[in-house]
Structures are given as structure tokens and as C-alpha cells.
Amino acid sequence: MQRKLIENTKAAFRKAFHTEPEHLFLAPGRVNIIGEHVDYNDGFVLPAAIDKYICFAVKKENDSDICTFFAADLDQFFSFNTKEKQVPVEKQWANYLLGVFNAIQESGRDTGGLRIAFSSTIPMGSGLSSSAALECGFAYILNTLFDLRLSKSEMALIGQKSEHTFVGVNCGIMDQFASVFGKENKVIMLDCNSLDHHYYDAKLEGYAWVLFDSCVKHTHLTSGYNDRRRDVDKGKEVLHKKFPQVQKFRDFTLAMLEECREDMGAVPYIRCRYLLKEIRRVEQAVQALSESRPEELGRLMNETHNGLSREFEVSCEEIDFLVEETQKEKGVLGARMMGGGFGGCSINLIREDSVEDITGKISKKYQDRFNIQMKIYSVKISDGIQEYTSDEHIQS
Ligand code: GLA
């Protein structure tokens, strides 16, 4: 499948620029096992890069400062001058790239002209972080071809900054970090406060990670994501005022939160309560994963869904239906919505020998209920962004 993506991207480059590309890069999407909405709240998350990618075919300009992109899947071009200051534009996909460029330019680094064609196997608006792959892929290309000496963390942070400044989504660092730091067959336990991270085996003997795509599309620019962040900030302000000795949000206890309940109001309280419980759940999940206790991990995933749906309120009818029906099935250890929410995918931990049977059943029920054909992705946990140099580096 990656080979097909690479060939298609190369062909798109030739069609757009009438010459051969000199470099190919692959930037992956991500899954998240557990730890939702805690990445902008001093929490821990457990994401991994997957074998769905944006592929970039690239050629450096010799005597031009212009960067030209061809978005092959949209059949659209966009250009800008690398010697000029950039501002957000109307074409939304271009803002992810311009924001990256702007952050690099503001750091005092110099780049030059490029021709880039890109194409993707990461479905857009499905909660698999196609935007982080786009941002970090471009940061990685600039870093490699202009020898900018950015660290991997800096590239992830530049991707996040692009979302904040040029796209308008106040996201956390999880998606960009996973796209850059992914490792084959490993999940990343990331401390979103310090960016310390550790890798754990993703494989649970006899079980598979399966994604169900509700095909309900979302963009976090309008989804309610930024509102959730505002609710939480309100709650945090009250907590920090009452307990100034506590530095990090994750160090507040539920008892402290309780004491602030009246002052912060019902909505910030319920959001913060979900978050404090979720941060603890991730620590328990890592323990369960490292001790190969899949049942416990599944139980925690189910709890997360409950919190996301009822307390953080970022699920939707379709996803709730998918998750609740999946949880009822024998052979399912855990099911929950994944990512920012308001649509997108659920992530499910299912016994390997039950996957076919269960996906068939859920797919039919979903079709009957909503008249939507859900999509099923059996993803492999893969390496992070890389320059593609030979077929050996590509899985399947
Ligand atoms: C989106 C954001 C991430 C994170 C998740 C929810 O994917 O981009 O930073 O907040 O939602 O966990």
C-alpha cells in the first residue's frame, strides 16, 4: 500500500512540475491508546505512529526562492516566497504549511525554494492526525534539505505552533510528537509537560488494535475543541489561586478539586474532574500494558470513553453507538472514541480470532442505524517521519 502511495505521489510530482523528484518523505498519522485531552493539561498520553502516511515528493530549487506545493488529492497548487513574511491565507491546507514555515523563519533560520507534491492515505477529519503529519512532514523536509539542525522535539513543537498561530486550533503536543517520534511496534508514554518519553511494546499476545471510522467528519476549528480548552483554563485558574503551592495541573487531587467546585462552576468542574481521572488512568494503563494485563487495559479504555462522552462531552451519537455496541461483544476488551472527538474513529482492543466476526456485526448495526458504511482500519504501529530511500524501510 505504501508503494502505491509513493508511486502515485511521484506521478503527481511529474504531472505538476514536469521533472523528477529528488527526495521522498513519509509522515505518519497516529493512534492513541489512552490519555485524551490531557496533552494540553500536563498529562501523560500513550500514542503511536501508524502505517498511514502523507507522502511528499520533493525537489530543491536551484535559483528560485519560491516554494510551490501541489496537493495531489485536491488537485490544487499553492506557492509562497520564502524570503517574505507570511500571514494566514484563505486556503486552509496551506495554513498548516505556512505556519510551519513562519515558525522556522521566526527562529532566524534561512531556507530556500522547493517544489513539493504530496498525497495521503491518512483519512482527513477522522481523528488520525493528518494535519500533524502535514505540519511535521514539512518541518522535517526543511530541516533535512536546508540543514537547519532542529531537534525532533523542536520539529514537533513547530508543528503545534503552526496549529495555534496559522490554523487556529489550540491543540496539545501529542499528535505532532507521535508523528515525529513513532517507533515500529512501540507505543510512546509521553509526559506532555516535560516531553520525557518512554517506549513500550504495543503488542498484546492474541489481541489486535482495530479502528472503526464512523465517517462523521470534523475539524477542530469549529468542533468545540477550543471551547473545552477554555472551560478547563477557567477551572485551572481557580485551582491555582486556591492552591498556589501546586505547580502542575496533574498534581491537584480530586479532594482539592472538590474544594473549588463552587468557585469554578459546574462545567469547568466536570471537565477538570474527567482530566484528573484520565491522567491517573494513563499511568494505570501503562502499568497494565507493561505487565501484559490486556483485560485491565480494556477496562480503563471503557472508563475513558465514559468520561469523554459524559463528562468532557466530546463524543457524538454515532461514536457512542459504535462504542457501546462494540463493548457488548464477547471478545472485546475495550472500546472508546479516539482523538479530539466530535466524530472520527473509535479504537478497539479485540481478541484476534473474533475481529472478523465483530467488525461484520458492528458494521451492519451501524449501517442499519445511521445508514452509514463505517470503515475498518487494522493499522500497524510504525516508525515516525523518515526520508524514504529504499523499499527496505517501508512496511508492507
Ligand atoms: C486532537 C489534538 C491533540 C489532543 C487530542 C485529544 O487530536 O490535536 O493535541 O488534544 O485531540 O487527546
Tab-separated table of N, CA, C and O in Angstrom, residues 131-227:
chain	number	residue	atom	x	y	z
A	131	SER	N	-3.325	16.349	9.951
A	131	SER	CA	-2.744	17.702	9.992
A	131	SER	C	-1.363	17.706	10.629
A	131	SER	O	-0.453	18.381	10.140
A	132	ALA	N	-1.189	16.927	11.690
A	132	ALA	CA	0.150	16.861	12.320
A	132	ALA	C	1.161	16.270	11.341
A	132	ALA	O	2.319	16.704	11.279
A	133	ALA	N	0.719	15.294	10.555
A	133	ALA	CA	1.632	14.682	9.573
A	133	ALA	C	2.042	15.711	8.522
A	133	ALA	O	3.203	15.763	8.103
A	134	LEU	N	1.096	16.547	8.129
A	134	LEU	CA	1.395	17.579	7.130
A	134	LEU	C	2.386	18.600	7.691
A	134	LEU	O	3.395	18.931	7.056
A	135	GLU	N	2.107	19.056	8.900
A	135	GLU	CA	2.991	20.067	9.514
A	135	GLU	C	4.393	19.508	9.751
A	135	GLU	O	5.394	20.112	9.342
A	136	CYS	N	4.421	18.382	10.433
A	136	CYS	CA	5.741	17.857	10.829
A	136	CYS	C	6.500	17.325	9.616
A	136	CYS	O	7.734	17.386	9.579
A	137	GLY	N	5.759	16.823	8.633
A	137	GLY	CA	6.424	16.382	7.400
A	137	GLY	C	7.158	17.545	6.754
A	137	GLY	O	8.325	17.422	6.358
A	138	PHE	N	6.513	18.702	6.690
A	138	PHE	CA	7.147	19.870	6.055
A	138	PHE	C	8.333	20.360	6.901
A	138	PHE	O	9.394	20.705	6.364
A	139	ALA	N	8.151	20.379	8.229
A	139	ALA	CA	9.269	20.799	9.105
A	139	ALA	C	10.469	19.869	8.879
A	139	ALA	O	11.622	20.318	8.797
A	140	TYR	N	10.190	18.594	8.756
A	140	TYR	CA	11.257	17.594	8.579
A	140	TYR	C	11.965	17.798	7.230
A	140	TYR	O	13.184	17.697	7.134
A	141	ILE	N	11.189	18.113	6.203
A	141	ILE	CA	11.766	18.350	4.866
A	141	ILE	C	12.692	19.568	4.921
A	141	ILE	O	13.838	19.512	4.459
A	142	LEU	N	12.197	20.666	5.490
A	142	LEU	CA	13.021	21.888	5.560
A	142	LEU	C	14.287	21.613	6.376
A	142	LEU	O	15.387	22.027	6.008
A	143	ASN	N	14.104	20.894	7.479
A	143	ASN	CA	15.252	20.591	8.341
A	143	ASN	C	16.301	19.772	7.596
A	143	ASN	O	17.501	20.041	7.676
A	144	THR	N	15.841	18.792	6.836
A	144	THR	CA	16.769	17.896	6.141
A	144	THR	C	17.446	18.610	4.972
A	144	THR	O	18.668	18.553	4.821
A	145	LEU	N	16.658	19.304	4.164
A	145	LEU	CA	17.222	19.835	2.917
A	145	LEU	C	17.980	21.152	3.111
A	145	LEU	O	18.813	21.515	2.284
A	146	PHE	N	17.711	21.851	4.217
A	146	PHE	CA	18.442	23.111	4.457
A	146	PHE	C	19.307	23.031	5.711
A	146	PHE	O	19.763	24.046	6.219
A	147	ASP	N	19.504	21.811	6.189
A	147	ASP	CA	20.406	21.558	7.317
A	147	ASP	C	20.160	22.543	8.469
A	147	ASP	O	21.065	23.242	8.918
A	148	LEU	N	18.901	22.571	8.947
A	148	LEU	CA	18.524	23.581	9.946
A	148	LEU	C	18.897	23.200	11.376
A	148	LEU	O	18.787	23.998	12.296
A	149	ARG	N	19.288	21.958	11.564
A	149	ARG	CA	19.690	21.453	12.896
A	149	ARG	C	18.603	21.589	13.957
A	149	ARG	O	18.870	21.969	15.100
A	150	LEU	N	17.396	21.299	13.550
A	150	LEU	CA	16.303	21.266	14.530
A	150	LEU	C	16.287	19.889	15.174
A	150	LEU	O	16.476	18.879	14.479
A	151	SER	N	16.023	19.848	16.480
A	151	SER	CA	15.890	18.538	17.129
A	151	SER	C	14.498	17.992	16.783
A	151	SER	O	13.623	18.738	16.314
A	152	LYS	N	14.287	16.716	17.081
A	152	LYS	CA	12.978	16.126	16.810
A	152	LYS	C	11.890	16.828	17.638
A	152	LYS	O	10.790	17.083	17.144
A	153	SER	N	12.209	17.148	18.885
A	153	SER	CA	11.204	17.840	19.726
A	153	SER	C	10.882	19.209	19.141
A	153	SER	O	9.720	19.634	19.137
A	154	GLU	N	11.914	19.887	18.652
A	154	GLU	CA	11.669	21.219	18.078
A	154	GLU	C	10.739	21.116	16.866
A	154	GLU	O	9.857	21.955	16.677
A	155	MET	N	10.928	20.061	16.065
A	155	MET	CA	10.045	19.914	14.889
A	155	MET	C	8.600	19.686	15.319
A	155	MET	O	7.664	20.239	14.737
A	156	ALA	N	8.426	18.861	16.359
A	156	ALA	CA	7.064	18.608	16.858
A	156	ALA	C	6.457	19.922	17.381
A	156	ALA	O	5.292	20.238	17.091
A	157	LEU	N	7.243	20.693	18.115
A	157	LEU	CA	6.727	21.946	18.687
A	157	LEU	C	6.404	22.973	17.597
A	157	LEU	O	5.441	23.733	17.706
A	158	ILE	N	7.191	22.952	16.531
A	158	ILE	CA	6.920	23.854	15.397
A	158	ILE	C	5.582	23.481	14.748
A	158	ILE	O	4.774	24.341	14.399
A	159	GLY	N	5.338	22.186	14.617
A	159	GLY	CA	4.054	21.722	14.067
A	159	GLY	C	2.895	22.215	14.923
A	159	GLY	O	1.895	22.729	14.427
A	160	GLN	N	3.051	22.075	16.236
A	160	GLN	CA	1.990	22.507	17.158
A	160	GLN	C	1.790	24.027	17.063
A	160	GLN	O	0.661	24.520	17.037
A	161	LYS	N	2.899	24.761	16.964
A	161	LYS	CA	2.806	26.221	16.893
A	161	LYS	C	2.043	26.651	15.637
A	161	LYS	O	1.279	27.618	15.638
A	162	SER	N	2.261	25.917	14.558
A	162	SER	CA	1.561	26.224	13.318
A	162	SER	C	0.046	26.139	13.517
A	162	SER	O	-0.719	26.993	13.061
A	163	GLU	N	-0.397	25.093	14.240
A	163	GLU	CA	-1.844	24.947	14.520
A	163	GLU	C	-2.348	26.152	15.321
A	163	GLU	O	-3.420	26.675	15.051
A	164	HIS	N	-1.555	26.547	16.313
A	164	HIS	CA	-2.009	27.637	17.189
A	164	HIS	C	-2.071	28.967	16.439
A	164	HIS	O	-3.006	29.720	16.587
A	165	THR	N	-1.031	29.230	15.635
A	165	THR	CA	-0.901	30.581	15.076
A	165	THR	C	-1.550	30.745	13.702
A	165	THR	O	-2.113	31.785	13.402
A	166	PHE	N	-1.447	29.736	12.854
A	166	PHE	CA	-1.956	29.893	11.482
A	166	PHE	C	-3.264	29.153	11.221
A	166	PHE	O	-4.014	29.515	10.332
A	167	VAL	N	-3.511	28.074	12.011
A	167	VAL	CA	-4.733	27.296	11.762
A	167	VAL	C	-5.848	27.738	12.716
A	167	VAL	O	-7.013	27.811	12.334
A	168	GLY	N	-5.458	28.020	13.974
A	168	GLY	CA	-6.462	28.483	14.940
A	168	GLY	C	-6.982	27.402	15.865
A	168	GLY	O	-8.001	27.584	16.520
A	169	VAL	N	-6.295	26.249	15.924
A	169	VAL	CA	-6.687	25.190	16.861
A	169	VAL	C	-5.645	25.129	17.982
A	169	VAL	O	-4.456	24.940	17.710
A	170	ASN	N	-6.111	25.281	19.215
A	170	ASN	CA	-5.175	25.308	20.351
A	170	ASN	C	-4.877	23.900	20.850
A	170	ASN	O	-5.157	23.540	21.992
A	171	CYS	N	-4.304	23.100	19.983
A	171	CYS	CA	-4.094	21.679	20.283
A	171	CYS	C	-2.932	21.477	21.249
A	171	CYS	O	-2.130	22.378	21.493
A	172	GLY	N	-2.832	20.253	21.759
A	172	GLY	CA	-1.679	19.854	22.564
A	172	GLY	C	-0.550	19.363	21.658
A	172	GLY	O	-0.567	19.620	20.453
A	173	ILE	N	0.371	18.622	22.250
A	173	ILE	CA	1.579	18.229	21.512
A	173	ILE	C	1.537	16.750	21.055
A	173	ILE	O	2.392	16.299	20.306
A	174	MET	N	0.505	16.021	21.476
A	174	MET	CA	0.514	14.573	21.257
A	174	MET	C	0.668	14.162	19.787
A	174	MET	O	1.503	13.304	19.460
A	175	ASP	N	-0.124	14.748	18.906
A	175	ASP	CA	-0.171	14.270	17.524
A	175	ASP	C	1.156	14.491	16.820
A	175	ASP	O	1.681	13.611	16.128
A	176	GLN	N	1.704	15.698	16.991
A	176	GLN	CA	2.968	16.037	16.340
A	176	GLN	C	4.088	15.174	16.911
A	176	GLN	O	4.952	14.692	16.177
A	177	PHE	N	4.044	14.956	18.218
A	177	PHE	CA	5.103	14.163	18.853
A	177	PHE	C	5.084	12.732	18.312
A	177	PHE	O	6.129	12.158	17.981
A	178	ALA	N	3.893	12.162	18.204
A	178	ALA	CA	3.785	10.771	17.722
A	178	ALA	C	4.252	10.658	16.281
A	178	ALA	O	4.927	9.689	15.908
A	179	SER	N	3.917	11.647	15.462
A	179	SER	CA	4.296	11.577	14.048
A	179	SER	C	5.823	11.632	13.900
A	179	SER	O	6.393	10.980	13.038
A	180	VAL	N	6.478	12.403	14.769
A	180	VAL	CA	7.936	12.538	14.677
A	180	VAL	C	8.659	11.391	15.390
A	180	VAL	O	9.634	10.846	14.885
A	181	PHE	N	8.162	11.008	16.568
A	181	PHE	CA	8.913	10.068	17.421
A	181	PHE	C	8.461	8.609	17.315
A	181	PHE	O	8.964	7.763	18.043
A	182	GLY	N	7.502	8.302	16.444
A	182	GLY	CA	6.975	6.947	16.357
A	182	GLY	C	8.073	5.902	16.164
A	182	GLY	O	9.118	6.183	15.587
A	183	LYS	N	7.813	4.700	16.686
A	183	LYS	CA	8.747	3.588	16.535
A	183	LYS	C	7.951	2.322	16.240
A	183	LYS	O	6.910	2.103	16.884
A	184	GLU	N	8.435	1.514	15.317
A	184	GLU	CA	7.717	0.308	14.923
A	184	GLU	C	7.368	-0.553	16.147
A	184	GLU	O	8.236	-0.828	16.988
A	185	ASN	N	6.119	-0.965	16.236
A	185	ASN	CA	5.624	-1.848	17.311
A	185	ASN	C	5.742	-1.291	18.729
A	185	ASN	O	5.701	-2.056	19.692
A	186	LYS	N	5.905	0.011	18.847
A	186	LYS	CA	6.022	0.599	20.190
A	186	LYS	C	4.993	1.715	20.373
A	186	LYS	O	4.744	2.486	19.443
A	187	VAL	N	4.443	1.786	21.584
A	187	VAL	CA	3.659	2.966	21.933
A	187	VAL	C	4.566	3.889	22.745
A	187	VAL	O	5.533	3.438	23.358
A	188	ILE	N	4.226	5.182	22.720
A	188	ILE	CA	5.068	6.169	23.392
A	188	ILE	C	4.338	6.671	24.637
A	188	ILE	O	3.238	7.210	24.520
A	189	MET	N	4.938	6.473	25.780
A	189	MET	CA	4.384	7.090	27.003
A	189	MET	C	5.046	8.462	27.095
A	189	MET	O	6.240	8.564	27.347
A	190	LEU	N	4.237	9.492	26.840
A	190	LEU	CA	4.787	10.854	26.771
A	190	LEU	C	4.292	11.686	27.943
A	190	LEU	O	3.080	11.767	28.187
A	191	ASP	N	5.235	12.300	28.624
A	191	ASP	CA	4.900	13.289	29.648
A	191	ASP	C	4.776	14.626	28.906
A	191	ASP	O	5.785	15.169	28.438
A	192	CYS	N	3.556	15.106	28.766
A	192	CYS	CA	3.327	16.280	27.901
A	192	CYS	C	3.818	17.560	28.543
A	192	CYS	O	3.841	18.610	27.899
A	193	ASN	N	4.220	17.473	29.788
A	193	ASN	CA	4.760	18.656	30.452
A	193	ASN	C	6.240	18.807	30.148
A	193	ASN	O	6.701	19.874	29.737
A	194	SER	N	7.002	17.724	30.294
A	194	SER	CA	8.462	17.813	30.123
A	194	SER	C	8.916	17.293	28.766
A	194	SER	O	10.068	17.469	28.388
A	195	LEU	N	8.035	16.587	28.068
A	195	LEU	CA	8.332	15.859	26.823
A	195	LEU	C	9.263	14.663	27.052
A	195	LEU	O	9.778	14.089	26.095
A	196	ASP	N	9.460	14.266	28.305
A	196	ASP	CA	10.144	12.985	28.575
A	196	ASP	C	9.277	11.878	28.003
A	196	ASP	O	8.039	11.958	28.096
A	197	HIS	N	9.902	10.847	27.492
A	197	HIS	CA	9.079	9.772	26.925
A	197	HIS	C	9.791	8.431	26.998
A	197	HIS	O	11.013	8.374	27.021
A	198	HIS	N	8.974	7.378	27.030
A	198	HIS	CA	9.484	6.012	27.076
A	198	HIS	C	8.665	5.183	26.112
A	198	HIS	O	7.481	5.443	25.918
A	199	TYR	N	9.314	4.178	25.545
A	199	TYR	CA	8.606	3.310	24.593
A	199	TYR	C	8.197	2.002	25.284
A	199	TYR	O	8.969	1.454	26.075
A	200	TYR	N	7.011	1.521	24.953
A	200	TYR	CA	6.533	0.232	25.472
A	200	TYR	C	6.040	-0.610	24.301
A	200	TYR	O	5.530	-0.058	23.322
A	201	ASP	N	6.168	-1.943	24.442
A	201	ASP	CA	5.670	-2.831	23.383
A	201	ASP	C	4.173	-2.633	23.181
A	201	ASP	O	3.421	-2.651	24.157
A	202	ALA	N	3.787	-2.468	21.924
A	202	ALA	CA	2.368	-2.231	21.627
A	202	ALA	C	1.604	-3.549	21.543
A	202	ALA	O	0.389	-3.591	21.644
A	203	LYS	N	2.341	-4.627	21.354
A	203	LYS	CA	1.699	-5.913	21.039
A	203	LYS	C	1.177	-6.585	22.300
A	203	LYS	O	1.892	-6.704	23.296
A	204	LEU	N	-0.080	-7.011	22.254
A	204	LEU	CA	-0.628	-7.804	23.336
A	204	LEU	C	-0.983	-9.155	22.721
A	204	LEU	O	-1.874	-9.223	21.868
A	205	GLU	N	-0.274	-10.182	23.121
A	205	GLU	CA	-0.417	-11.508	22.509
A	205	GLU	C	-1.886	-11.923	22.384
A	205	GLU	O	-2.613	-11.947	23.378
A	206	GLY	N	-2.311	-12.231	21.168
A	206	GLY	CA	-3.677	-12.719	20.962
A	206	GLY	C	-4.719	-11.618	20.739
A	206	GLY	O	-5.880	-11.912	20.503
A	207	TYR	N	-4.297	-10.353	20.832
A	207	TYR	CA	-5.253	-9.242	20.672
A	207	TYR	C	-4.825	-8.296	19.555
A	207	TYR	O	-3.638	-8.189	19.253
A	208	ALA	N	-5.794	-7.624	18.982
A	208	ALA	CA	-5.487	-6.682	17.894
A	208	ALA	C	-6.105	-5.319	18.207
A	208	ALA	O	-7.156	-5.233	18.853
A	209	TRP	N	-5.413	-4.277	17.729
A	209	TRP	CA	-5.979	-2.916	17.795
A	209	TRP	C	-6.706	-2.665	16.478
A	209	TRP	O	-6.099	-2.744	15.415
A	210	VAL	N	-7.981	-2.384	16.554
A	210	VAL	CA	-8.762	-2.165	15.329
A	210	VAL	C	-9.485	-0.814	15.441
A	210	VAL	O	-10.006	-0.476	16.511
A	211	LEU	N	-9.493	-0.058	14.345
A	211	LEU	CA	-10.178	1.239	14.349
A	211	LEU	C	-11.469	1.142	13.551
A	211	LEU	O	-11.488	0.549	12.467
A	212	PHE	N	-12.528	1.726	14.089
A	212	PHE	CA	-13.781	1.845	13.348
A	212	PHE	C	-13.969	3.328	13.042
A	212	PHE	O	-14.069	4.144	13.969
A	213	ASP	N	-14.034	3.641	11.777
A	213	ASP	CA	-14.220	5.049	11.380
A	213	ASP	C	-15.709	5.313	11.201
A	213	ASP	O	-16.351	4.745	10.310
A	214	SER	N	-16.234	6.186	12.040
A	214	SER	CA	-17.674	6.497	11.991
A	214	SER	C	-18.044	7.234	10.707
A	214	SER	O	-19.209	7.362	10.365
A	215	CYS	N	-17.001	7.766	10.037
A	215	CYS	CA	-17.192	8.593	8.828
A	215	CYS	C	-17.950	9.885	9.142
A	215	CYS	O	-18.461	10.540	8.239
A	216	VAL	N	-18.033	10.234	10.418
A	216	VAL	CA	-18.535	11.563	10.796
A	216	VAL	C	-17.297	12.447	10.842
A	216	VAL	O	-16.408	12.241	11.657
A	217	LYS	N	-17.222	13.391	9.932
A	217	LYS	CA	-16.016	14.229	9.783
A	217	LYS	C	-16.070	15.424	10.718
A	217	LYS	O	-17.133	15.928	11.027
A	218	HIS	N	-14.913	15.864	11.142
A	218	HIS	CA	-14.884	17.054	11.986
A	218	HIS	C	-13.644	17.879	11.678
A	218	HIS	O	-12.677	17.382	11.131
A	219	THR	N	-13.693	19.158	12.043
A	219	THR	CA	-12.480	19.958	12.088
A	219	THR	C	-12.481	20.644	13.442
A	219	THR	O	-13.513	21.176	13.884
A	220	HIS	N	-11.331	20.628	14.100
A	220	HIS	CA	-11.302	21.180	15.456
A	220	HIS	C	-11.360	22.711	15.489
A	220	HIS	O	-11.377	23.311	16.542
A	221	LEU	N	-11.403	23.294	14.310
A	221	LEU	CA	-11.567	24.740	14.261
A	221	LEU	C	-12.986	25.112	14.702
A	221	LEU	O	-13.219	26.144	15.305
A	222	THR	N	-13.928	24.212	14.417
A	222	THR	CA	-15.329	24.511	14.740
A	222	THR	C	-15.949	23.466	15.664
A	222	THR	O	-17.109	23.573	16.040
A	223	SER	N	-15.181	22.465	16.053
A	223	SER	CA	-15.791	21.306	16.732
A	223	SER	C	-16.185	21.544	18.182
A	223	SER	O	-16.985	20.807	18.735
A	224	GLY	N	-15.563	22.502	18.827
A	224	GLY	CA	-15.781	22.650	20.274
A	224	GLY	C	-14.494	22.371	21.029
A	224	GLY	O	-14.442	22.468	22.256
A	225	TYR	N	-13.443	22.010	20.300
A	225	TYR	CA	-12.151	21.715	20.928
A	225	TYR	C	-11.634	22.933	21.710
A	225	TYR	O	-11.270	22.828	22.882
A	226	ASN	N	-11.617	24.089	21.058
A	226	ASN	CA	-11.103	25.290	21.731
A	226	ASN	C	-11.982	25.675	22.934
A	226	ASN	O	-11.477	26.185	23.928
A	227	ASP	N	-13.299	25.394	22.836
A	227	ASP	CA	-14.195	25.686	23.973
A	227	ASP	C	-13.833	24.835	25.179
A	227	ASP	O	-13.855	25.310	26.315
